[in-house]
Short mmCIF file of C-alpha atoms in Angstrom, two decimals:
data_model
loop_
_atom_site.label_atom_id
_atom_site.label_comp_id
_atom_site.label_asym_id
_atom_site.label_seq_id
_atom_site.Cartn_x
_atom_site.Cartn_y
_atom_site.Cartn_z
CA MET F 18 170.21 66.29 -103.21
CA GLN F 19 168.73 62.80 -103.37
CA GLY F 20 167.94 61.38 -99.93
CA LEU F 21 167.88 64.76 -98.21
CA LYS F 22 164.65 66.06 -96.76
CA ARG F 23 163.29 68.85 -98.92
CA VAL F 24 162.17 72.08 -97.32
CA PRO F 25 158.53 72.85 -98.22
CA LEU F 26 157.81 76.06 -100.09
CA ASN F 27 155.46 77.85 -97.70
CA SER F 28 156.26 81.51 -98.32
CA VAL F 29 158.22 84.04 -100.33
CA LEU F 30 159.29 87.58 -99.62
CA VAL F 31 158.69 89.80 -102.65
CA LYS F 32 160.35 93.11 -103.53
CA PRO F 33 158.07 94.33 -106.37
CA ALA F 34 159.60 97.82 -106.49
CA GLY F 35 163.07 96.64 -105.53
CA PRO F 36 164.95 99.15 -103.37
CA ASP F 37 162.90 102.14 -104.57
CA CYS F 38 161.20 104.22 -101.89
CA ASN F 39 159.38 107.52 -101.56
CA MET F 40 161.15 108.16 -98.24
CA ALA F 41 164.81 108.46 -97.27
CA CYS F 42 165.11 106.98 -93.79
CA THR F 43 168.58 107.54 -92.38
CA TYR F 44 168.96 103.96 -91.16
CA CYS F 45 167.52 102.15 -94.22
CA PHE F 46 169.73 99.25 -95.31
CA TYR F 47 167.93 98.47 -98.57
CA LEU F 48 168.22 101.71 -100.55
CA LYS F 49 171.85 100.95 -101.39
CA LYS F 50 170.76 97.72 -103.14
CA ALA F 51 169.95 99.88 -106.17
CA SER F 52 173.59 99.42 -107.20
CA LEU F 53 172.80 95.75 -107.93
CA PHE F 54 170.20 96.72 -110.53
CA HIS F 55 171.95 99.47 -112.43
CA GLU F 56 170.27 98.74 -115.78
CA THR F 57 167.56 101.25 -114.85
CA SER F 58 167.03 103.86 -112.18
CA LYS F 59 163.38 102.86 -111.69
CA HIS F 60 162.70 99.31 -110.54
CA ARG F 61 159.28 97.76 -111.09
CA MET F 62 158.16 94.13 -111.38
CA SER F 63 156.61 93.35 -114.75
CA GLU F 64 153.31 91.53 -115.07
CA ASP F 65 155.13 88.59 -116.68
CA ILE F 66 157.46 88.20 -113.69
CA LEU F 67 154.53 88.60 -111.30
CA GLU F 68 152.54 85.87 -113.02
CA GLU F 69 155.47 83.46 -113.25
CA MET F 70 156.28 83.94 -109.57
CA ILE F 71 152.70 83.39 -108.41
CA ARG F 72 152.21 80.45 -110.78
CA GLN F 73 155.31 78.77 -109.40
CA LEU F 74 154.45 79.52 -105.79
CA MET F 75 150.93 78.18 -106.10
CA THR F 76 151.86 75.04 -108.01
CA GLN F 77 154.94 74.16 -105.93
CA SER F 78 153.54 74.74 -102.41
CA GLY F 79 151.13 72.97 -100.10
CA ASP F 80 147.64 73.96 -99.01
CA ASN F 81 148.79 77.07 -97.12
CA VAL F 82 151.06 79.71 -98.60
CA SER F 83 151.97 83.30 -97.83
CA LEU F 84 153.50 86.24 -99.65
CA GLY F 85 155.24 89.11 -97.90
CA TRP F 86 155.32 92.25 -100.03
CA GLN F 87 158.20 94.52 -98.99
CA GLY F 88 160.63 97.06 -100.34
CA GLY F 89 161.80 99.67 -100.56
CA GLU F 90 158.19 100.69 -100.66
CA PRO F 91 155.87 98.16 -102.36
CA THR F 92 152.92 100.54 -102.71
CA LEU F 93 154.93 102.39 -105.39
CA MET F 94 153.67 99.63 -107.69
CA GLY F 95 150.16 101.08 -107.46
CA LEU F 96 146.94 99.38 -106.45
CA PRO F 97 146.23 97.78 -109.88
CA PHE F 98 149.41 95.71 -109.51
CA PHE F 99 148.17 94.17 -106.27
CA GLU F 100 144.68 93.67 -107.68
CA LYS F 101 146.36 91.70 -110.46
CA ALA F 102 148.37 89.74 -107.89
CA VAL F 103 145.18 88.65 -106.11
CA GLU F 104 143.58 87.77 -109.44
CA LEU F 105 146.56 85.52 -110.24
CA GLN F 106 146.44 83.93 -106.80
CA LYS F 107 142.84 82.96 -107.49
CA LYS F 108 143.75 81.69 -110.94
CA TYR F 109 146.60 79.43 -109.86
CA GLY F 110 145.81 78.79 -106.21
CA SER F 111 142.43 77.12 -106.36
CA GLY F 112 141.69 75.46 -103.03
CA LYS F 113 144.71 76.96 -101.25
CA VAL F 114 144.68 79.27 -98.24
CA VAL F 115 146.72 82.30 -99.29
CA GLY F 116 147.97 84.96 -96.90
CA ASN F 117 149.27 88.36 -97.98
CA GLY F 118 151.36 90.66 -95.85
CA LEU F 119 152.19 94.22 -96.89
CA GLN F 120 155.03 96.08 -95.21
CA THR F 121 154.62 99.79 -95.90
CA ASN F 122 155.51 103.26 -94.70
CA GLY F 123 151.83 104.16 -95.26
CA ILE F 124 152.41 107.36 -97.22
CA LEU F 125 150.47 106.26 -100.33
CA ILE F 126 147.65 104.48 -98.52
CA ASP F 127 144.24 106.01 -99.35
CA ASP F 128 140.59 104.95 -99.22
CA SER F 129 140.92 102.71 -102.27
CA TRP F 130 143.89 100.94 -100.76
CA ILE F 131 142.08 100.52 -97.44
CA LYS F 132 139.04 99.00 -99.11
CA PHE F 133 141.26 96.54 -101.00
CA LEU F 134 143.35 95.59 -97.95
CA LYS F 135 140.22 94.95 -95.92
CA GLU F 136 138.44 92.98 -98.66
CA TYR F 137 141.35 90.60 -99.21
CA ASN F 138 142.46 90.33 -95.59
CA PHE F 139 145.96 91.72 -96.07
CA LEU F 140 148.02 91.94 -92.91
CA VAL F 141 149.70 95.35 -92.91
CA GLY F 142 153.02 95.93 -91.21
CA LEU F 143 153.14 99.71 -90.77
CA SER F 144 156.51 101.35 -90.16
CA LEU F 145 155.80 103.63 -87.22
CA ASP F 146 158.60 104.20 -84.73
CA GLY F 147 156.51 105.92 -82.05
CA PRO F 148 155.46 109.48 -81.16
CA GLU F 149 156.43 112.34 -83.45
CA HIS F 150 159.83 113.23 -81.95
CA ILE F 151 160.87 109.56 -82.13
CA HIS F 152 159.44 108.69 -85.55
CA ASP F 153 160.68 111.84 -87.29
CA LYS F 154 164.20 111.56 -85.87
CA TYR F 155 165.24 109.36 -88.81
CA ARG F 156 162.08 108.61 -90.84
CA ARG F 157 161.91 111.55 -93.22
CA MET F 158 161.17 112.35 -96.85
CA ILE F 159 163.97 113.01 -99.33
CA ASN F 160 163.52 116.77 -98.76
CA GLY F 161 163.97 116.30 -95.01
CA ARG F 162 160.33 116.75 -94.03
CA GLY F 163 158.95 114.60 -91.25
CA THR F 164 156.39 111.89 -91.99
CA TRP F 165 154.82 111.17 -88.60
CA SER F 166 151.54 113.06 -89.03
CA ARG F 167 150.70 111.31 -92.30
CA VAL F 168 151.68 107.84 -91.09
CA ALA F 169 149.76 108.21 -87.82
CA GLU F 170 146.72 109.38 -89.79
CA LYS F 171 146.92 106.37 -92.12
CA ALA F 172 147.21 104.02 -89.13
CA GLU F 173 144.02 105.41 -87.65
CA ALA F 174 142.17 105.18 -90.98
CA MET F 175 143.15 101.54 -91.54
CA LEU F 176 142.30 100.49 -88.00
CA SER F 177 138.96 102.27 -88.17
CA ALA F 178 138.13 100.32 -91.33
CA GLY F 179 138.99 97.01 -89.69
CA VAL F 180 142.28 96.39 -91.52
CA ALA F 181 144.70 94.19 -89.56
CA VAL F 182 147.68 96.42 -88.76
CA ASN F 183 150.91 95.60 -86.94
CA ALA F 184 153.31 98.31 -85.84
CA LEU F 185 156.91 97.86 -87.00
CA SER F 186 159.12 100.08 -84.85
CA VAL F 187 162.85 100.36 -85.51
CA ILE F 188 164.82 100.75 -82.29
CA ASN F 189 167.83 102.97 -82.83
CA ASP F 190 170.26 105.00 -80.72
CA TYR F 191 167.53 107.58 -79.99
CA SER F 192 164.30 105.60 -79.68
CA VAL F 193 165.89 103.06 -77.33
CA ASN F 194 165.65 105.67 -74.57
CA TYR F 195 161.83 105.77 -74.67
CA PRO F 196 160.37 102.26 -74.15
CA GLU F 197 157.43 103.41 -72.00
CA GLU F 198 156.55 106.23 -74.37
CA ILE F 199 156.67 104.04 -77.48
CA TYR F 200 154.67 101.19 -75.94
CA GLY F 201 152.07 103.57 -74.51
CA PHE F 202 151.75 105.45 -77.79
CA LEU F 203 151.18 102.30 -79.84
CA LYS F 204 148.59 101.03 -77.37
CA GLU F 205 146.79 104.37 -77.40
CA LYS F 206 146.64 104.22 -81.19
CA GLY F 207 145.09 100.76 -81.04
CA LEU F 208 148.22 99.08 -82.42
CA ASP F 209 148.21 96.13 -80.05
CA TYR F 210 150.45 94.03 -82.30
CA MET F 211 153.99 95.32 -82.07
CA GLN F 212 157.36 94.41 -83.51
CA PHE F 213 160.51 96.09 -82.24
CA ILE F 214 163.37 95.83 -84.73
CA PRO F 215 166.86 96.60 -83.39
CA CYS F 216 168.97 98.67 -85.78
CA VAL F 217 172.64 98.02 -86.50
CA GLU F 218 174.52 98.86 -89.68
CA THR F 219 178.19 99.31 -90.56
CA ASP F 220 179.39 102.91 -90.81
CA PRO F 221 180.02 103.52 -94.54
CA GLU F 222 182.84 105.95 -93.72
CA HIS F 223 184.49 103.79 -91.04
CA GLN F 224 184.10 100.13 -91.93
CA ASP F 225 185.50 98.99 -88.57
CA GLU F 226 182.66 100.68 -86.66
CA VAL F 227 178.87 100.60 -86.54
CA ALA F 228 176.86 103.52 -87.89
CA PHE F 229 175.99 106.27 -85.41
CA PHE F 230 172.27 105.44 -85.42
CA SER F 231 172.84 101.81 -84.35
CA VAL F 232 171.33 100.89 -81.01
CA PRO F 233 173.88 100.00 -78.30
CA PRO F 234 173.46 96.33 -77.25
CA GLU F 235 173.18 96.96 -73.51
CA LYS F 236 170.63 99.71 -74.03
CA PHE F 237 168.57 97.47 -76.29
CA GLY F 238 168.67 94.75 -73.64
CA ASN F 239 167.33 97.19 -71.06
CA PHE F 240 164.70 98.31 -73.58
CA LEU F 241 163.48 94.74 -73.98
CA CYS F 242 163.34 94.26 -70.21
CA LYS F 243 161.19 97.35 -69.78
CA ILE F 244 158.87 96.40 -72.66
CA PHE F 245 158.57 92.92 -71.15
CA ASP F 246 157.47 94.38 -67.81
CA LEU F 247 154.89 96.56 -69.56
CA TRP F 248 153.67 93.55 -71.55
CA ILE F 249 153.33 91.42 -68.42
CA GLY F 250 151.64 94.29 -66.61
CA ASP F 251 148.89 94.31 -69.23
CA PHE F 252 147.98 90.62 -68.77
CA GLN F 253 144.34 89.98 -67.87
CA ASN F 254 143.38 86.67 -66.29
CA GLY F 255 146.75 85.26 -67.24
CA THR F 256 146.38 86.25 -70.90
CA PRO F 257 148.35 88.97 -72.77
CA THR F 258 146.32 91.88 -74.11
CA THR F 259 149.10 93.07 -76.41
CA SER F 260 151.29 91.08 -78.78
CA VAL F 261 155.03 91.70 -78.94
CA ARG F 262 156.46 89.54 -81.69
CA PHE F 263 159.77 88.78 -79.98
CA PHE F 264 158.06 87.63 -76.78
CA ASP F 265 155.44 85.64 -78.68
CA SER F 266 158.14 83.89 -80.72
CA ILE F 267 160.43 83.21 -77.76
CA PHE F 268 157.51 81.67 -75.91
CA TYR F 269 157.31 78.87 -78.48
CA SER F 270 160.69 77.60 -77.28
CA TYR F 271 159.56 77.69 -73.66
CA VAL F 272 156.70 75.30 -74.41
CA GLY F 273 158.77 73.01 -76.60
CA LEU F 274 157.62 74.25 -80.02
CA THR F 275 159.56 75.63 -82.98
CA PRO F 276 159.46 79.46 -83.03
CA PRO F 277 157.83 81.00 -86.11
CA GLU F 278 160.56 83.65 -86.36
CA CYS F 279 163.58 82.52 -88.40
CA THR F 280 166.04 84.45 -86.22
CA LEU F 281 165.15 82.14 -83.31
CA MET F 282 165.47 78.88 -85.25
CA LYS F 283 168.57 76.67 -85.15
CA ASN F 284 169.00 77.06 -88.91
CA CYS F 285 167.67 79.64 -91.35
CA GLY F 286 167.07 79.57 -95.09
CA VAL F 287 163.39 78.62 -94.76
CA TYR F 288 162.18 81.10 -97.39
CA VAL F 289 163.54 82.95 -100.42
CA VAL F 290 163.38 86.54 -101.64
CA VAL F 291 162.16 87.44 -105.12
CA GLU F 292 163.36 90.79 -106.44
CA HIS F 293 161.50 92.93 -108.98
CA ASN F 294 163.36 91.39 -111.94
CA GLY F 295 162.81 87.80 -110.84
CA ASP F 296 166.22 87.33 -109.21
CA VAL F 297 166.01 85.02 -106.20
CA TYR F 298 168.11 85.49 -103.05
CA SER F 299 168.69 83.60 -99.82
CA CYS F 300 167.36 86.25 -97.42
CA ASP F 301 166.10 89.81 -97.14
CA PHE F 302 169.34 90.82 -95.40
CA PHE F 303 171.58 89.02 -97.88
CA VAL F 304 170.49 90.41 -101.22
CA ASP F 305 173.96 90.43 -102.74
CA PRO F 306 175.80 88.60 -105.54
CA GLU F 307 177.16 85.96 -103.13
CA HIS F 308 173.65 84.90 -102.09
CA LYS F 309 171.91 85.08 -105.46
CA LEU F 310 170.31 81.70 -106.19
CA GLY F 311 169.08 82.33 -109.72
CA ASN F 312 166.11 83.79 -111.53
CA ILE F 313 162.56 82.45 -111.73
CA LYS F 314 162.65 82.71 -115.53
CA ARG F 315 165.35 80.05 -115.55
CA GLY F 316 164.53 77.91 -112.53
CA LYS F 317 161.97 76.87 -109.94
CA LEU F 318 161.36 78.46 -106.55
CA ILE F 319 161.17 75.07 -104.85
CA ASP F 320 164.55 74.11 -106.32
CA PHE F 321 166.17 77.39 -105.28
CA LEU F 322 164.87 76.88 -101.75
CA ASN F 323 166.39 73.38 -101.67
CA SER F 324 169.59 74.17 -103.56
CA ALA F 325 173.02 73.43 -102.12
CA PRO F 326 173.88 77.15 -101.67
CA GLN F 327 170.64 77.77 -99.77
CA LYS F 328 171.21 74.69 -97.59
CA GLN F 329 174.72 75.91 -96.82
CA PHE F 330 173.41 79.38 -96.02
CA GLY F 331 170.82 77.92 -93.66
CA ARG F 332 173.37 75.78 -91.83
CA SER F 333 175.77 78.70 -91.37
CA LYS F 334 173.49 80.10 -88.67
CA SER F 335 174.28 77.18 -86.37
CA ILE F 336 178.06 77.65 -86.69
CA LEU F 337 178.67 79.51 -83.45
CA PRO F 338 181.64 80.57 -81.29
CA GLU F 339 182.46 78.48 -78.20
CA GLU F 340 180.99 81.14 -75.90
CA CYS F 341 177.63 80.70 -77.61
CA ARG F 342 177.70 76.91 -77.52
CA ILE F 343 178.08 76.88 -73.73
CA CYS F 344 175.67 79.76 -73.08
CA PRO F 345 172.54 78.78 -71.08
CA TRP F 346 170.39 81.01 -73.30
CA LEU F 347 171.41 79.43 -76.62
CA GLN F 348 168.38 77.12 -76.63
CA TYR F 349 166.20 80.24 -76.80
CA CYS F 350 168.11 82.83 -78.87
CA ARG F 351 169.83 80.32 -81.22
CA GLY F 352 172.49 82.91 -81.92
CA GLY F 353 170.03 85.50 -83.18
CA CYS F 354 169.90 86.76 -86.76
CA LEU F 355 172.85 85.83 -88.96
CA LYS F 356 173.17 89.38 -90.31
CA ASP F 357 173.82 90.73 -86.81
CA ARG F 358 177.17 88.89 -86.77
CA THR F 359 178.49 90.91 -89.70
CA HIS F 360 178.00 94.64 -89.05
CA ASP F 361 180.59 95.22 -86.33
CA PRO F 362 183.99 93.66 -87.14
CA ARG F 363 185.00 94.15 -83.51
CA ASN F 364 182.58 91.36 -82.54
CA ARG F 365 184.62 88.79 -84.56
CA GLY F 366 181.55 86.82 -85.65
CA HIS F 367 179.63 87.14 -82.40
CA ASN F 368 176.10 88.46 -82.53
CA TYR F 369 176.06 92.21 -81.96
CA PHE F 370 173.01 91.79 -79.72
CA CYS F 371 174.42 88.97 -77.58
CA ARG F 372 174.55 91.22 -74.51
CA SER F 373 170.95 92.31 -75.23
CA PHE F 374 169.77 88.68 -75.13
CA GLN F 375 171.69 87.97 -71.93
CA LEU F 376 170.14 90.90 -70.11
CA PHE F 377 166.67 90.02 -71.35
CA PHE F 378 166.75 86.34 -70.40
CA GLN F 379 168.29 87.05 -67.02
CA HIS F 380 165.36 89.38 -66.39
CA ALA F 381 162.50 87.43 -68.00
CA HIS F 382 163.40 83.74 -67.82
CA GLU F 383 161.73 82.90 -64.52
CA THR F 384 158.50 84.63 -65.52
CA LEU F 385 158.46 82.97 -68.94
CA CYS F 386 158.95 79.57 -67.31
CA GLN F 387 156.01 80.22 -65.01
CA ILE F 388 153.76 81.34 -67.88
CA ALA F 389 154.84 78.30 -69.91
CA GLU F 390 153.87 75.91 -67.10
CA GLU F 391 150.48 77.58 -66.79
CA TRP F 392 150.02 77.35 -70.55
CA LYS F 393 150.88 73.64 -70.58
CA ALA F 394 148.47 72.97 -67.71
CA ASN F 395 145.67 74.82 -69.49
CA ARG F 396 146.47 72.99 -72.72
CA ALA F 397 146.26 69.63 -70.95
CA GLN F 398 142.90 70.59 -69.44
CA GLU F 399 141.61 71.68 -72.85
CA GLU F 400 142.61 68.33 -74.31
CA VAL F 401 140.71 66.52 -71.57
CA LEU F 402 137.63 68.65 -72.23
CA HIS F 403 138.03 68.15 -75.95
CA GLY F 404 138.12 64.40 -75.41
CA GLN F 405 134.91 64.60 -73.40
CA ASP F 406 133.31 66.68 -76.13
CA GLN F 407 134.36 64.10 -78.70
CA ARG F 408 132.82 61.28 -76.69
CA GLN F 409 129.63 63.27 -76.24
CA ALA F 410 129.58 63.97 -79.95
CA LYS F 411 129.79 60.27 -80.66
CA VAL F 412 126.82 59.71 -78.36
CA GLY F 413 124.96 62.42 -80.22
CA VAL F 414 125.34 60.75 -83.59
CA SER F 415 124.66 57.21 -82.42
CA LYS F 416 121.36 55.37 -82.94
CA LYS F 417 118.52 56.78 -80.88
CA PRO F 418 117.99 54.59 -77.75
CA GLY F 419 114.78 52.65 -77.22
CA ARG F 420 112.25 53.90 -74.69
CA ASN F 421 113.26 51.25 -72.15
CA ASP F 422 117.03 51.54 -72.77
CA PRO F 423 119.29 53.31 -70.24
CA CYS F 424 119.39 57.05 -70.93
CA PRO F 425 122.71 57.99 -72.62
CA CYS F 426 123.05 61.07 -70.38
CA GLY F 427 124.21 58.78 -67.56
CA SER F 428 121.37 59.49 -65.12
CA GLY F 429 120.65 55.79 -64.54
CA LEU F 430 117.01 56.21 -65.56
CA LYS F 431 115.32 54.67 -68.53
CA TYR F 432 115.30 56.84 -71.62
CA LYS F 433 111.48 57.23 -71.49
CA LYS F 434 111.72 58.52 -67.89
CA CYS F 435 114.57 60.97 -68.61
CA CYS F 436 115.68 62.69 -71.84
CA GLY F 437 113.01 60.83 -73.85
CA ARG F 438 110.07 62.33 -71.98
CA GLY F 439 107.50 64.12 -74.11
#
């Protein structure tokens, strides 16, 4: 590894309750991971593992670090676990800026949770697929009961208390038909930060097909186009009033910056996943024996992140079919998420959502280019104004002029006849 640039440890994705969940969503891909941890039927991170993980993260990272708490359902750990996590962050992260994100179905959120989330500035990603008939189509309890009313209630309570909440909406074979209804519902609820997650999984009964709830690529492409039009339609004075993560991330590429979303980067492998027992994996979607990097009790997070297997995993994203390499949209989609090349064998390594991206960029490219040019022009103007402010600031801290010196405001008058009067 000597001579190679090391990837900085900026974030980890944590599964404190492993694959355990208090719901049984039809399309969930993580519940089946329980087979990897068969030593016990209940999976919970111990305080020792928690402390070792946070100690390593804080001592091996830079000034800014983030933790994403996911599952399964992380709130199964109980509020005291997260209070302890914050306590340990303070203990080991003196002087660092620490961000916490909690992805939750919201079922266990109560007033105590809300107070804690608000006090420590947790960003909550709430799984809410849309109105009742859309959300309850697949997001149900183990006994089959719907969950929409409780989740919608928790969303309102958190927003009312000032908790930062993003809506995470899974787009499946049913919800893909209702872009206007979903977007309008989330806006009405005050959930102006939205993430639309396309669903595709392999059918467990027919391994050569995708599961019935998977969203068809062309339909998802049309869904994105409609959401894009709604997003653009809500601009005020050239500025978006809602945030759609995919559009926000894509926009980085249009202005020459690196997108914050790993699926849109040339390579992946920029973070690691820590399971409840301390096992470390390459990615949330690749928690399997092939992509296990080690365990934090026997190694360092920074070394796992920069290990040869993780480097190889990251580079595998850029190994693309010829059709992708000559595609005009490659510079923006970068082949999409690596896991979306694996669920439908009929695609032979192509991204399942390739057609979705094509339809979207054909529809949105010209508008995104225009917005990008406006953004660049505004940015250049801001830099000019900032430079003027800096020069004025220097004047403000310089030695006070004499009464007969020229006034520093540029009027041409003597100081005593201008700003120095009185």
